[in-house]
Amino acid sequence: MAKHATPKLDQLESGPWPSFVSDIKQEAEMRAKNPKGLDYQIPVDCPEDLLGVLELSYNEGETHWKHGGIVGVFGYGGGVIGRYCDQPEMFPGVAHFHTVRVNQPAGKFYTSEYLRKLCDIWDLRGSGLTNMHGSTGDIVLLGTTTPQLEEIFWELTHDLETDLGGSGSNLRTPAACMGESRCEYACYDSQQMCYDLTQEYQDELHRPAFPYKFKFKFDACPNGCVASIARSDFSVIGTWKDSIKIDQDAVAEYVAGKIAPNAGAHSGRDWGKFDIEAEVVNRCPSKALSWDGSKLSVNAKDCVRCMHCINTMPKAVRIGDERGASILVGAKAPILDGAQMGSLLVPFIEAKDPWDEVKEVIENIWDWWMEEGKNRERVGETIKRLSLQKLLEVTNTAPQPQHVVEPRSNPYIFFKEEEVPGGWDRDITEYRKRHQR
């Protein structure tokens, strides 16, 4: 029999979709039976008490998790999020319920052996509940006690050769798509860049020193499978400088119905008779494509790399050959000033190992943000407060048309003194001479 009555949580199991409540109940039942005969290092009733405290929160309309101080492992300032219940007498199994963030491999590639060992550690020293993956990218291990943190850290680093992830006002765990390992559209090696920058910035990852969190995310092509443009302070998105490549014979086969568009049935859509003008040309957001009845043409200067034509006709349209990446800065979720997407900073950069150009941009941003950013202010909010022009200045980026959102409506243009030959005094003197004449 369940330890706590949970009528409100039970309702969450009644819908058509799998429920996290069922998962917690399954873990609670398994721990009560203990089929593996484990010597659990945290209270056996942890999952059961987790259900109880959540039901209480639903009944009372307020959380029963409190901030009880900072916990972590020796030498690290991040990686563990402290959780304490404010009703420890009622729910002793979750009096401590710390979350451990584990640094995921680039592209999220695992072996079954690795996952089994990870679960063995967490079954013994944690609640057995995991989140694969959290919104920041990490493997998230939900619920353990303070005495187990060093034990978990030792086993992760020594047995699995895996580090903790980021938490707090530091560099969060970098995340990347599968990139060149699986994707035919990859414009740079996103996995390698993710790994190298993770190794390069270990101090920034583990010892919080920023005004607030800072996230790297790496998309190897404009399809953006990790949504870096919306979810990271520093987004690297693969792109190309030259034109897309068009195989006219393959285009003709799509038009004739010999090749199914967008992988056919696997796309989940019945396309019917394929209409290249309706499905490709008219859907080009910048009107860069044209079709004369027998040939598909592109105006390369107008192409914005949206990937629609490539995704629709992958055998006929391919990415260009002069490949690299764009860098966007400042995306975030709505914490202080609302959600915002990343702003384009570097339209094109050659993203090649050892990534020196990328690192230079990163470090210039950090130097400026750590000096000018307010407490708990994301870099995107600092940019919004101090201007994109200031960001261009501190990163030594020349202004380009791609930085302009819309034409200016203010007729006044303000110059800095160093931009005026001879300085302000000479400028005023010349003005007075002309005015007197």
XYZ file of C-alpha atoms in Angstrom:
437
model
C 0.000 0.000 0.000
C 1.257 3.480 -0.871
C 2.605 5.518 1.995
C 0.912 8.738 0.839
C -2.482 9.309 -0.774
C -1.943 11.138 -4.075
C -5.313 11.758 -5.784
C -4.112 14.836 -7.691
C -0.974 13.099 -8.943
C -3.061 10.080 -9.945
C -4.994 12.337 -12.341
C -1.746 13.016 -14.206
C -1.620 9.327 -15.152
C -5.083 9.385 -16.731
C -4.168 11.164 -19.972
C -2.994 9.590 -23.238
C 0.691 10.380 -22.670
C 3.261 8.678 -20.408
C 3.446 10.336 -16.997
C 6.437 11.066 -14.761
C 4.153 10.081 -11.852
C 4.051 6.492 -13.135
C 7.851 6.474 -13.344
C 8.236 7.636 -9.746
C 5.669 5.074 -8.544
C 7.531 2.322 -10.406
C 10.801 3.339 -8.745
C 9.116 3.475 -5.321
C 7.684 -0.031 -5.776
C 11.019 -1.434 -6.946
C 12.834 0.045 -3.953
C 10.268 -1.346 -1.552
C 10.806 -4.838 -2.998
C 14.575 -4.361 -3.595
C 14.952 -7.256 -6.078
C 18.689 -6.578 -6.497
C 19.312 -6.699 -2.768
C 21.076 -3.324 -2.860
C 22.336 -1.666 0.281
C 20.722 1.672 -0.561
C 22.811 4.617 0.586
C 19.878 7.045 0.794
C 16.422 6.468 2.384
C 14.528 3.651 0.672
C 11.295 5.673 0.774
C 12.828 8.579 -1.171
C 10.632 8.168 -4.311
C 7.529 7.598 -2.158
C 8.161 10.753 -0.131
C 8.810 12.650 -3.364
C 5.253 11.822 -4.438
C 3.997 12.926 -1.027
C 5.676 16.313 -1.030
C 4.523 16.987 -4.605
C 0.918 16.169 -3.682
C 1.183 18.514 -0.702
C 2.461 21.279 -2.979
C -0.496 20.768 -5.327
C -2.929 20.872 -2.392
C -1.473 24.013 -0.832
C -0.516 25.820 -4.030
C 3.090 26.444 -2.968
C 6.426 24.705 -3.191
C 7.904 22.828 -0.257
C 11.476 22.947 -1.518
C 13.650 25.511 0.216
C 17.043 27.037 -0.436
C 19.195 25.556 2.287
C 22.682 26.670 1.319
C 25.234 25.637 -1.268
C 26.400 22.028 -1.543
C 28.972 20.578 -3.897
C 32.118 18.527 -4.208
C 35.580 19.592 -3.147
C 37.207 22.035 -5.560
C 34.064 22.616 -7.637
C 31.673 25.536 -7.366
C 29.069 24.060 -9.737
C 27.599 20.759 -10.818
C 25.323 20.130 -7.829
C 22.016 21.909 -7.198
C 21.086 21.828 -3.524
C 17.533 20.778 -2.717
C 16.041 20.557 0.769
C 12.442 19.877 1.789
C 10.892 22.292 4.310
C 8.864 19.402 5.792
C 11.619 16.931 6.731
C 9.611 15.350 9.572
C 6.702 14.573 7.254
C 8.895 13.497 4.318
C 12.249 12.265 5.709
C 13.093 10.468 2.453
C 13.528 13.813 0.686
C 14.896 15.921 3.539
C 17.901 16.155 1.182
C 17.160 15.799 -2.523
C 20.170 17.232 -4.362
C 20.403 17.201 -8.148
C 23.697 16.205 -9.785
C 24.475 17.423 -13.299
C 26.744 15.160 -15.313
C 28.639 16.359 -18.397
C 27.133 14.578 -21.401
C 29.343 13.473 -24.309
C 29.272 15.665 -27.430
C 26.393 14.582 -29.642
C 25.047 12.436 -26.761
C 26.677 9.197 -27.898
C 26.702 6.433 -25.271
C 27.522 2.771 -25.032
C 25.059 0.464 -23.271
C 27.864 -0.467 -20.860
C 28.309 3.185 -19.867
C 24.587 3.673 -19.258
C 24.377 0.529 -17.131
C 27.264 1.686 -14.945
C 25.711 5.133 -14.585
C 22.399 3.609 -13.507
C 24.182 1.286 -11.075
C 25.789 4.281 -9.370
C 22.493 6.120 -9.147
C 20.468 3.115 -7.986
C 22.865 2.710 -5.081
C 23.651 6.312 -4.150
C 20.640 8.265 -5.444
C 16.910 8.060 -5.964
C 17.204 6.054 -9.188
C 15.371 8.875 -11.011
C 17.104 10.518 -13.961
C 16.381 13.135 -16.599
C 17.974 12.302 -19.954
C 18.598 15.162 -20.735
C 17.926 18.399 -18.923
C 17.195 21.536 -20.925
C 20.797 22.622 -20.438
C 21.989 19.366 -22.038
C 23.379 17.470 -19.056
C 22.534 14.044 -17.764
C 20.502 15.027 -14.701
C 20.533 12.713 -11.670
C 17.591 13.659 -9.445
C 17.808 13.271 -5.707
C 20.580 12.302 -3.323
C 21.897 13.265 0.102
C 24.848 15.444 1.034
C 27.106 12.582 2.300
C 26.776 10.792 -1.059
C 28.011 13.653 -3.241
C 31.728 12.955 -2.901
C 31.106 9.216 -3.349
C 29.160 9.831 -6.556
C 31.793 12.254 -7.829
C 34.593 9.741 -7.191
C 32.799 6.944 -9.028
C 31.820 9.171 -11.958
C 35.324 10.490 -12.490
C 37.285 7.305 -11.742
C 35.011 4.492 -12.930
C 33.269 6.294 -15.819
C 35.871 8.990 -16.579
C 32.992 11.489 -16.619
C 33.002 15.008 -15.195
C 30.262 17.017 -13.547
C 28.393 19.576 -15.608
C 27.830 23.248 -14.945
C 25.440 24.998 -12.592
C 25.358 28.475 -11.111
C 26.877 31.629 -12.596
C 29.400 29.853 -14.766
C 29.879 28.278 -18.169
C 27.178 25.636 -18.473
C 27.895 22.267 -20.028
C 28.501 22.805 -23.766
C 26.128 20.858 -26.015
C 26.355 19.862 -29.675
C 24.451 18.037 -32.380
C 25.804 14.832 -33.927
C 27.508 16.864 -36.649
C 29.827 15.150 -39.091
C 29.449 11.785 -37.379
C 25.936 11.318 -38.811
C 24.729 14.426 -40.642
C 25.312 14.967 -44.370
C 24.611 18.709 -43.973
C 27.277 19.375 -41.326
C 29.403 22.418 -42.186
C 31.931 21.937 -39.379
C 32.800 19.338 -36.741
C 30.415 20.391 -33.988
C 31.324 17.455 -31.736
C 35.032 18.225 -31.848
C 34.470 21.922 -31.192
C 32.197 21.089 -28.265
C 34.747 18.693 -26.780
C 37.736 21.003 -27.268
C 36.018 24.047 -25.763
C 34.795 21.955 -22.841
C 38.410 20.991 -22.144
C 39.711 24.517 -22.764
C 37.353 26.248 -20.350
C 37.341 23.866 -17.396
C 37.939 26.663 -14.906
C 34.989 28.679 -16.221
C 32.853 25.530 -16.116
C 33.560 24.509 -12.535
C 34.303 27.739 -10.671
C 31.519 30.325 -11.046
C 32.864 33.818 -11.765
C 30.357 35.235 -14.275
C 27.498 37.664 -13.645
C 25.143 34.798 -14.512
C 25.013 31.573 -16.523
C 26.601 31.325 -19.980
C 25.769 28.580 -22.477
C 27.583 27.271 -25.553
C 25.591 25.253 -28.073
C 26.842 24.010 -31.428
C 24.667 23.341 -34.491
C 26.614 21.938 -37.419
C 24.078 23.183 -39.984
C 21.215 25.699 -40.187
C 18.624 23.012 -39.384
C 19.628 23.686 -35.781
C 18.928 20.334 -34.139
C 19.984 21.620 -30.685
C 18.143 24.935 -31.228
C 21.260 26.908 -30.320
C 19.857 30.140 -31.780
C 17.162 30.189 -29.085
C 18.832 28.388 -26.177
C 22.399 29.608 -25.844
C 24.328 32.751 -25.034
C 26.932 31.747 -27.629
C 25.553 29.900 -30.631
C 27.737 28.456 -33.403
C 25.689 27.479 -36.461
C 27.216 25.834 -39.514
C 26.790 27.651 -42.841
C 28.463 28.168 -46.212
C 29.641 31.207 -48.213
C 29.124 30.000 -51.771
C 25.916 28.914 -53.489
C 23.842 25.823 -52.884
C 24.458 23.065 -55.441
C 21.590 21.951 -57.671
C 21.441 18.655 -59.572
C 18.988 19.446 -62.373
C 18.533 15.771 -63.315
C 17.499 14.955 -59.752
C 15.184 17.995 -59.715
C 13.460 16.591 -62.800
C 12.997 13.242 -61.039
C 11.329 14.948 -58.065
C 9.028 16.862 -60.423
C 8.183 13.657 -62.310
C 7.384 11.851 -59.057
C 10.252 9.376 -59.363
C 11.777 10.512 -56.045
C 9.570 11.120 -53.014
C 10.094 14.574 -51.487
C 11.410 14.911 -47.931
C 12.068 11.155 -47.604
C 8.497 10.290 -48.626
C 6.486 8.320 -46.093
C 9.144 8.865 -43.428
C 8.242 12.572 -43.345
C 4.805 11.741 -41.934
C 2.996 13.591 -44.745
C 1.186 12.535 -47.898
C 2.552 14.984 -50.457
C 0.308 13.905 -53.308
C 1.573 15.016 -56.715
C 4.707 17.067 -56.063
C 4.408 20.740 -57.060
C 7.892 22.293 -57.044
C 6.576 25.844 -57.338
C 4.127 25.495 -54.440
C 6.340 23.388 -52.188
C 9.780 24.861 -52.868
C 9.923 28.061 -54.908
C 7.003 29.886 -53.270
C 8.132 28.815 -49.794
C 11.615 30.314 -50.157
C 11.566 33.118 -47.543
C 13.894 35.403 -49.510
C 12.506 34.571 -52.987
C 15.946 33.367 -54.038
C 14.634 30.453 -56.115
C 12.989 30.431 -59.540
C 11.581 27.671 -61.785
C 11.136 28.057 -65.525
C 9.418 24.730 -66.085
C 12.598 22.746 -66.636
C 15.352 24.331 -64.538
C 15.610 25.354 -60.886
C 17.798 28.446 -60.375
C 19.029 30.269 -57.297
C 20.199 33.820 -56.719
C 22.992 33.056 -54.262
C 23.097 36.619 -52.888
C 19.495 36.346 -51.698
C 19.771 32.856 -50.167
C 19.436 32.932 -46.365
C 20.356 29.254 -45.782
C 16.940 28.329 -44.383
C 17.444 24.705 -45.570
C 13.855 24.325 -46.819
C 14.744 23.451 -50.421
C 17.512 21.110 -49.227
C 15.250 19.331 -46.753
C 12.465 18.994 -49.324
C 14.682 17.733 -52.162
C 17.816 16.366 -50.469
C 18.981 14.424 -53.524
C 18.702 17.458 -55.798
C 19.838 20.373 -53.640
C 22.970 20.311 -51.484
C 24.825 22.686 -49.198
C 27.725 24.724 -50.605
C 31.398 23.778 -50.521
C 32.917 26.844 -48.772
C 31.834 25.850 -45.293
C 32.235 27.417 -41.873
C 29.945 28.851 -39.207
C 28.041 31.890 -38.042
C 28.263 33.090 -34.439
C 25.198 34.443 -32.677
C 25.155 35.880 -29.167
C 22.576 36.577 -26.495
C 19.687 34.086 -26.632
C 17.925 33.318 -23.375
C 14.688 32.222 -21.723
C 12.422 34.805 -20.026
C 14.175 35.463 -16.713
C 14.414 39.261 -16.408
C 13.470 40.907 -19.674
C 11.628 38.289 -21.703
C 12.794 35.623 -24.130
C 15.056 36.611 -26.976
C 16.842 34.911 -29.852
C 20.559 35.220 -30.506
C 21.801 38.239 -32.454
C 24.181 37.661 -35.347
C 27.696 38.757 -34.437
C 30.014 37.029 -36.927
C 28.311 36.181 -40.255
C 31.023 33.733 -41.300
C 34.061 32.249 -39.621
C 36.244 29.313 -40.629
C 35.422 26.863 -37.884
C 38.538 24.718 -37.882
C 40.622 23.099 -35.166
C 42.156 24.608 -32.983
C 39.233 27.117 -33.173
C 41.456 30.112 -32.318
C 39.169 32.656 -34.015
C 36.158 31.338 -32.112
C 38.025 31.411 -28.792
C 39.089 35.002 -29.394
C 35.468 36.079 -29.824
C 34.429 34.150 -26.696
C 37.118 35.635 -24.495
C 36.501 39.199 -25.706
C 32.822 38.815 -24.819
C 33.645 37.404 -21.390
C 36.116 40.187 -20.579
C 33.501 42.815 -21.412
C 30.523 41.059 -19.815
C 32.347 40.323 -16.552
C 33.265 44.019 -16.316
C 29.929 45.535 -17.383
C 27.291 42.885 -16.632
C 25.029 43.266 -13.630
C 24.404 40.466 -11.144
C 22.126 37.796 -12.680
C 22.164 39.560 -16.032
C 22.589 37.320 -19.061
C 24.929 38.557 -21.755
C 21.955 39.130 -24.062
C 20.490 41.542 -21.529
C 23.825 43.337 -21.226
C 23.888 43.715 -25.015
C 20.336 45.048 -25.004
C 21.227 47.547 -22.266
C 24.564 48.732 -23.696
C 23.875 48.185 -27.432
C 24.982 45.785 -30.138
C 27.387 48.492 -31.339
C 29.273 48.145 -28.067
C 29.478 44.390 -28.566
C 30.925 44.908 -32.051
C 33.493 47.268 -30.567
C 34.673 44.974 -27.769
C 34.896 41.947 -30.079
C 36.753 43.908 -32.802
C 33.975 43.071 -35.272
C 33.506 45.429 -38.212
C 29.871 46.564 -38.666
C 28.187 44.743 -41.545
C 24.764 44.846 -43.205
C 23.840 41.576 -41.479
C 23.950 43.417 -38.130
C 21.132 45.778 -39.128
C 17.626 44.745 -38.064
C 15.852 47.625 -39.799
C 16.735 51.032 -41.294
C 17.288 53.743 -38.710
C 14.407 56.130 -38.002
C 16.499 58.619 -35.990
C 17.975 61.219 -38.401
C 20.832 62.130 -36.066
C 24.171 60.374 -36.255
C 26.524 60.713 -33.322
C 30.259 60.363 -33.788
C 32.943 59.690 -31.235
C 35.659 62.293 -30.888
C 38.319 59.947 -32.235
C 36.231 59.442 -35.381
C 36.370 63.167 -36.232
C 39.664 64.225 -37.897
C 41.315 66.753 -35.604
C 38.807 66.196 -32.776
C 35.782 68.210 -31.659
C 37.648 71.544 -31.338
C 38.736 71.571 -34.951
C 35.260 70.518 -36.074
C 33.600 73.388 -34.166
C 36.168 75.894 -35.433
C 35.517 74.885 -39.046
C 31.764 75.138 -38.454
C 32.084 78.670 -37.074
C 34.215 79.794 -40.013
C 31.637 78.523 -42.490
C 28.770 80.027 -40.469
C 30.435 83.442 -40.275
C 30.948 83.487 -44.035
